[in-house]
CSV table of C-alpha atoms in Angstrom, one decimal:
chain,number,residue,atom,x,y,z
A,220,UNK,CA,-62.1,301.7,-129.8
A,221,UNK,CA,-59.8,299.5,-127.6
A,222,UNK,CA,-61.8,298.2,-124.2
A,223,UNK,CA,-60.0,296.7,-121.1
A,224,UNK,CA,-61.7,294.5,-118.4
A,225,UNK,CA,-61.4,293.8,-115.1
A,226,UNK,CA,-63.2,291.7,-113.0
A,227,UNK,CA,-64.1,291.1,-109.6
A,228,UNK,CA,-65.4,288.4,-108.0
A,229,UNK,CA,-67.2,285.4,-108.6
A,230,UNK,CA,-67.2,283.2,-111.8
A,231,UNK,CA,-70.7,284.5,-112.2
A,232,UNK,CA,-69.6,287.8,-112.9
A,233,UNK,CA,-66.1,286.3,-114.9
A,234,UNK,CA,-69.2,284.8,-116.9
A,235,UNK,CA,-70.7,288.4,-117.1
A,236,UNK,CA,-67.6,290.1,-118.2
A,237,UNK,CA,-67.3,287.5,-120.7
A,238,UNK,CA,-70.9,288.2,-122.5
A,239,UNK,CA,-70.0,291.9,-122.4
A,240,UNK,CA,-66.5,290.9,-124.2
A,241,UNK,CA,-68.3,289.5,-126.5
A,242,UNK,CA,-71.3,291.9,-127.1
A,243,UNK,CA,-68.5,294.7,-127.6
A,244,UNK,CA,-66.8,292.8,-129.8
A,245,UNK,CA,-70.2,292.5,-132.0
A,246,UNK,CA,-70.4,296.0,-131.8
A,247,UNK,CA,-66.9,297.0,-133.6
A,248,UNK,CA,-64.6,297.2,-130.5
A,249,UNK,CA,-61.1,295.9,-129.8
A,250,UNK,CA,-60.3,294.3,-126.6
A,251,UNK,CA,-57.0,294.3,-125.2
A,252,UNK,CA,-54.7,293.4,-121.9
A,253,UNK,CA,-52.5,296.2,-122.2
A,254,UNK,CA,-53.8,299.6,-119.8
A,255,UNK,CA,-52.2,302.1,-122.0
A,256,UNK,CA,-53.4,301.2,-124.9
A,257,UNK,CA,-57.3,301.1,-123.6
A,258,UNK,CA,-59.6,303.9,-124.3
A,259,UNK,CA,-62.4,302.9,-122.2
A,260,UNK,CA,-62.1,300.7,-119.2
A,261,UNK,CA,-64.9,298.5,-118.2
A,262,UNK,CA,-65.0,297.5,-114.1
A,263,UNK,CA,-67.2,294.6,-113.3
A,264,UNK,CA,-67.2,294.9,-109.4
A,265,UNK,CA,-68.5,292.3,-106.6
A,266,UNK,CA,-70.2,293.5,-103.3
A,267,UNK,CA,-69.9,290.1,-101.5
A,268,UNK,CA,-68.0,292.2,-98.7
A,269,UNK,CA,-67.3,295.8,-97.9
A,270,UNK,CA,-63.7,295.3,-98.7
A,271,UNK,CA,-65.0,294.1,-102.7
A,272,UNK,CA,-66.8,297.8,-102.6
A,273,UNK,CA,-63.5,299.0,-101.8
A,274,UNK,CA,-61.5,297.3,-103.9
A,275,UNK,CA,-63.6,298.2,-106.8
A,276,UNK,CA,-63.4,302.2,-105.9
A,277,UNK,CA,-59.3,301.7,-104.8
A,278,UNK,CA,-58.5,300.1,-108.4
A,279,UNK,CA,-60.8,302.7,-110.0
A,280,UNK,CA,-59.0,305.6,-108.9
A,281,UNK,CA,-56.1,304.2,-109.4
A,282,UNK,CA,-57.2,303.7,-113.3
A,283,UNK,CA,-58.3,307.6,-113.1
A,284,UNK,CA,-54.5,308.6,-111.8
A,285,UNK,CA,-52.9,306.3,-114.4
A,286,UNK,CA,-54.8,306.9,-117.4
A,287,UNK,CA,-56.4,310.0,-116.9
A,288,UNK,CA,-57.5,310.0,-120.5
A,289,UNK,CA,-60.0,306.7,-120.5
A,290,UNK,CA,-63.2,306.7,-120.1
A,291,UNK,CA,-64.5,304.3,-117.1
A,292,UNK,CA,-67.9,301.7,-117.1
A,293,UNK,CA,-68.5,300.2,-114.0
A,294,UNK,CA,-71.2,297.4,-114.0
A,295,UNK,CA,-72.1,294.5,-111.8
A,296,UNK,CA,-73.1,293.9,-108.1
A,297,UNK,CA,-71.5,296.8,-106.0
A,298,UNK,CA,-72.8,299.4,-109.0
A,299,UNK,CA,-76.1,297.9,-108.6
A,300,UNK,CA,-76.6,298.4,-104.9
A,301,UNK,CA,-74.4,301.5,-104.5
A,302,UNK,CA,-74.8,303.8,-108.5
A,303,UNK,CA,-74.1,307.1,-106.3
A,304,UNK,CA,-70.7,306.0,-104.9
A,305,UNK,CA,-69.5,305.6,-108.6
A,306,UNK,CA,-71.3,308.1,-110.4
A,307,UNK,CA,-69.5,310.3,-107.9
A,308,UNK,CA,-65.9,309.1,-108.8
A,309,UNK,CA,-63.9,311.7,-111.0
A,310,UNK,CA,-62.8,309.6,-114.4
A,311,UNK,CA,-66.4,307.3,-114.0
A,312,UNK,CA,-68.3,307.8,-117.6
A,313,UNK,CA,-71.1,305.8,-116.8
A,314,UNK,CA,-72.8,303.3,-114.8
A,315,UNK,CA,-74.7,299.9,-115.8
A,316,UNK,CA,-76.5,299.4,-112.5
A,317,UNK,CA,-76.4,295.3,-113.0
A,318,UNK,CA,-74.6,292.9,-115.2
A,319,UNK,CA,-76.5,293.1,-118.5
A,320,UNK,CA,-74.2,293.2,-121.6
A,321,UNK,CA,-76.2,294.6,-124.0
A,322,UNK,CA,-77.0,297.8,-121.6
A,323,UNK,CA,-73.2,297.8,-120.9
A,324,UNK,CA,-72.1,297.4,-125.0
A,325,UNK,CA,-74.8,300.2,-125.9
A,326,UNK,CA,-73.1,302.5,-123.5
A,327,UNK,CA,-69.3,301.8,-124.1
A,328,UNK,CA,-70.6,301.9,-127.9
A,329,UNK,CA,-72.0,305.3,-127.5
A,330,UNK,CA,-68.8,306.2,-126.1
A,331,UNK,CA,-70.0,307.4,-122.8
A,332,UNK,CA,-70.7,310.8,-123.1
A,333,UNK,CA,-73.1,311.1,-119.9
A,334,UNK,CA,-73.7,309.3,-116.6
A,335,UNK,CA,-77.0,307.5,-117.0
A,336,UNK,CA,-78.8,306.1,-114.9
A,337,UNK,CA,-80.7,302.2,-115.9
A,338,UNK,CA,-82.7,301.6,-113.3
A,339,UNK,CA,-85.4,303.8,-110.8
A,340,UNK,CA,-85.1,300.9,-108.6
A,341,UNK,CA,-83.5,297.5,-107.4
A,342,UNK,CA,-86.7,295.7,-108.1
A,343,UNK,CA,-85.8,295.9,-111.7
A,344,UNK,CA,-82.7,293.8,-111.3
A,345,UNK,CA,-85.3,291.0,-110.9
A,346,UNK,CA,-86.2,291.2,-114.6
A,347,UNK,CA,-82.1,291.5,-115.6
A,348,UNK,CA,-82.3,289.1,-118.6
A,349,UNK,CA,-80.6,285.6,-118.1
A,350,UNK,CA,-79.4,284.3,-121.1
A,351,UNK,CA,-80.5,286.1,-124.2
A,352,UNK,CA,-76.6,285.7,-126.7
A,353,UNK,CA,-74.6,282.4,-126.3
A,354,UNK,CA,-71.3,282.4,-125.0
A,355,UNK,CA,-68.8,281.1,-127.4
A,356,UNK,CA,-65.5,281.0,-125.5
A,357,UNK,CA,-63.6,282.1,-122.4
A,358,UNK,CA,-60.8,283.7,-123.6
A,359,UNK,CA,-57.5,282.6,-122.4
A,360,UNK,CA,-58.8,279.9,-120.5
A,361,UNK,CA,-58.8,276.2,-120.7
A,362,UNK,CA,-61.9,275.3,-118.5
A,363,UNK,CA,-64.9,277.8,-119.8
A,364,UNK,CA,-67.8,279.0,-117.9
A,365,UNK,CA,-71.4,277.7,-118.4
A,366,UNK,CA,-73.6,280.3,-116.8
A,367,UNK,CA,-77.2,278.3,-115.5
A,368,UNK,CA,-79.0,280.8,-113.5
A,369,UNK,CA,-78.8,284.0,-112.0
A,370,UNK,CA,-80.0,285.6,-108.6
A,371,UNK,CA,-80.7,283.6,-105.2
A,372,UNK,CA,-84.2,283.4,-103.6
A,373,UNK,CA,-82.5,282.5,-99.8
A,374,UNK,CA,-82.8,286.0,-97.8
A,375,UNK,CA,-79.5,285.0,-95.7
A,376,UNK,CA,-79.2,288.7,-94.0
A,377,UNK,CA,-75.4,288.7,-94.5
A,378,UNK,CA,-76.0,288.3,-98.3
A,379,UNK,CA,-76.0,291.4,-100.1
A,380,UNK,CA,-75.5,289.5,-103.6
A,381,UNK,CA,-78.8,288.3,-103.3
A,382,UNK,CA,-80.1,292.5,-103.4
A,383,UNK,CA,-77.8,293.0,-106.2
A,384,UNK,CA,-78.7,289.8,-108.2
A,385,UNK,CA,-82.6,289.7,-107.9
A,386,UNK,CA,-84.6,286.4,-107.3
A,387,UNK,CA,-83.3,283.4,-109.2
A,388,UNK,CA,-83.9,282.7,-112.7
A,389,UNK,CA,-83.2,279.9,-115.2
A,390,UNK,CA,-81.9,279.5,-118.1
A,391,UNK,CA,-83.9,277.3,-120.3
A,392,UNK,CA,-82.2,273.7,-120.5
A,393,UNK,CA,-82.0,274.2,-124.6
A,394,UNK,CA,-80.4,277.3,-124.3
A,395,UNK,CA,-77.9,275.8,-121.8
A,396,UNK,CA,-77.6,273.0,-124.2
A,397,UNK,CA,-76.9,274.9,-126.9
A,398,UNK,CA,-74.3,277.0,-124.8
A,399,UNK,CA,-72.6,274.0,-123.9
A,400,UNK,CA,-71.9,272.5,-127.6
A,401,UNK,CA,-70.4,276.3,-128.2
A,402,UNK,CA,-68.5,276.1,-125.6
A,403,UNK,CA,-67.3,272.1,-126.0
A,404,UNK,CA,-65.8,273.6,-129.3
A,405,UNK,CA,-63.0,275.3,-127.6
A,406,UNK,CA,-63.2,273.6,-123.8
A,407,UNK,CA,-62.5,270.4,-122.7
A,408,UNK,CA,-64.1,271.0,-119.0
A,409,UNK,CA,-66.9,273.2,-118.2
A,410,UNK,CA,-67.9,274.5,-114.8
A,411,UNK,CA,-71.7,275.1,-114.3
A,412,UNK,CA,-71.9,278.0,-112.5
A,413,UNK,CA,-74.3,280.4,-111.2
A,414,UNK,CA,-75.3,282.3,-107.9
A,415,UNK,CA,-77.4,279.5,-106.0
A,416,UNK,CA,-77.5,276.7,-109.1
A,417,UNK,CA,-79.1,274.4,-106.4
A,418,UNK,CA,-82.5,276.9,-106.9
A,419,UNK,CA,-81.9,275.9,-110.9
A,420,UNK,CA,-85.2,275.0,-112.7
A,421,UNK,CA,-87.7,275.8,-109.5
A,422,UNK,CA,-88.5,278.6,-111.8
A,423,UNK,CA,-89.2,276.7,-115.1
A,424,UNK,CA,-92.6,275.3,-116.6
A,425,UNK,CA,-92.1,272.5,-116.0
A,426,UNK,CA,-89.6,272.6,-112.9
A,427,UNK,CA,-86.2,271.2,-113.8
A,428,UNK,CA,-83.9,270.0,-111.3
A,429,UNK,CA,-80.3,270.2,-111.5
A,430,UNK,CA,-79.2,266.8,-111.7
A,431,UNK,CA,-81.3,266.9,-114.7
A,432,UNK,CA,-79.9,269.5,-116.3
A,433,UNK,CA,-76.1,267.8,-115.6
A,434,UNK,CA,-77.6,264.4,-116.8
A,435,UNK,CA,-78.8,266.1,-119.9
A,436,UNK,CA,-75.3,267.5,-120.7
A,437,UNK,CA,-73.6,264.5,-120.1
A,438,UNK,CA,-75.9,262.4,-122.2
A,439,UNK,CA,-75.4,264.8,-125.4
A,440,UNK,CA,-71.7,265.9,-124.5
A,441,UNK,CA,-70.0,262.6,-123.2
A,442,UNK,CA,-66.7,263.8,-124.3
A,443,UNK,CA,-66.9,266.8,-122.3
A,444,UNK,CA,-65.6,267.1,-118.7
A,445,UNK,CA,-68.4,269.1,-116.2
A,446,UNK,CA,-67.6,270.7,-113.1
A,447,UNK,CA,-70.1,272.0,-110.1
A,448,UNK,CA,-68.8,276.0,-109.3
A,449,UNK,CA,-70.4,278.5,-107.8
């Protein structure tokens, strides 16, 4: 099985994509670049704005008219907050209401026979797994992504990323650690990235703080160039 991503949106969800890459590739798959040769597509859409819900349903059935014969996954934040509007959508196989790979690699793996549904409600997203597999490499890049935390606890009412991505959570600073040697491997420069990493380690016993985490990194990986992203 041959799987295509695409990916819209932040370098939160280009970290997502990355861990379902990488979960799929566990499982047996082949990932490639190339549209005809996929057999299953996975879409990793944004909600930031209303036009990132469009995009996301434009380049979908645009997939569906080209490749009629794929099979279509749609994950991340705009499947989270809208699963109707893409279970809906002629060439859609199935829906991962969130960004967790495993949920994602399980269904691409059992090659998507039915539309499923992985949540009975948003409050779940709030207990979406942050972590879990380390990241090894982001393919055909030169800076890779170091994923701290997830979700956002501000309730900014233009937000709708922080519906779709729950309250914030942590990482633990060993895992991030341990991520970040993987990582150093293949990357020169890492960008710590998140949805709201200012909130990182409120969350933790004890609290962490940020500038603790970065001092951390840069104490055990002085060779290694770190970037702030969002």
């Amino acid at each position: 099985m041959r799987v295509l991503f695409h990916t819209f949106g932040c370098k939160a969800n280009q970290y997502d994509t990355e861990r379902m890459r990488q979960e799929l590739e566990a499982w047996g798959a082949k990932t490639t670049t190339e549209r005809a040769e996929a057999d299953v597509f996975v879409v990793n859409t944004c909600t930031v704005t209303n036009q990132a819900d469009a995009d996301a349903r434009r380049f979908i059935r645009r997939l569906q008219r080209e490749v009629p014969s794929a099979q279509i996954v749609v994950s991340g934040c705009s499947a989270a907050l809208n699963p109707d509007a893409y279970h809906s959508m002629d060439g859609v196989s199935g829906v991962v209401e969130g960004h967790d790979p495993v949920a994602v690699a399980s269904l691409v793996a059992s090659n998507v026979p039915v539309q499923i549904e992985l949540r009975s409600s948003l409050d779940r997203i709030d207990t979406e797994p942050i972590g879990g597999e380390l990241l090894r490499v982001r393919r055909g890049a030169a800076r890779g992504w170091l994923k701290v935390q997830d979700g956002c606890d501000r309730k900014c009412a233009f937000c709708a990323t922080r519906l779709a991505r729950g309250y914030s959570r942590s990482r633990h600073p060993s895992q991030v650690l341990a991520e970040a040697k993987l990582l150093a491997e293949v990357h020169a420069e890492l960008v710590i990235t998140g949805i709201h990493i200012g909130h990182y380690g409120k969350d933790l016993a004890p609290e962490w703080t940020l500038s603790r985490l970065v001092a951390e990194l840069m104490e055990k990986l002085p060779d290694v160039r770190f970037r702030l992203g969002s």
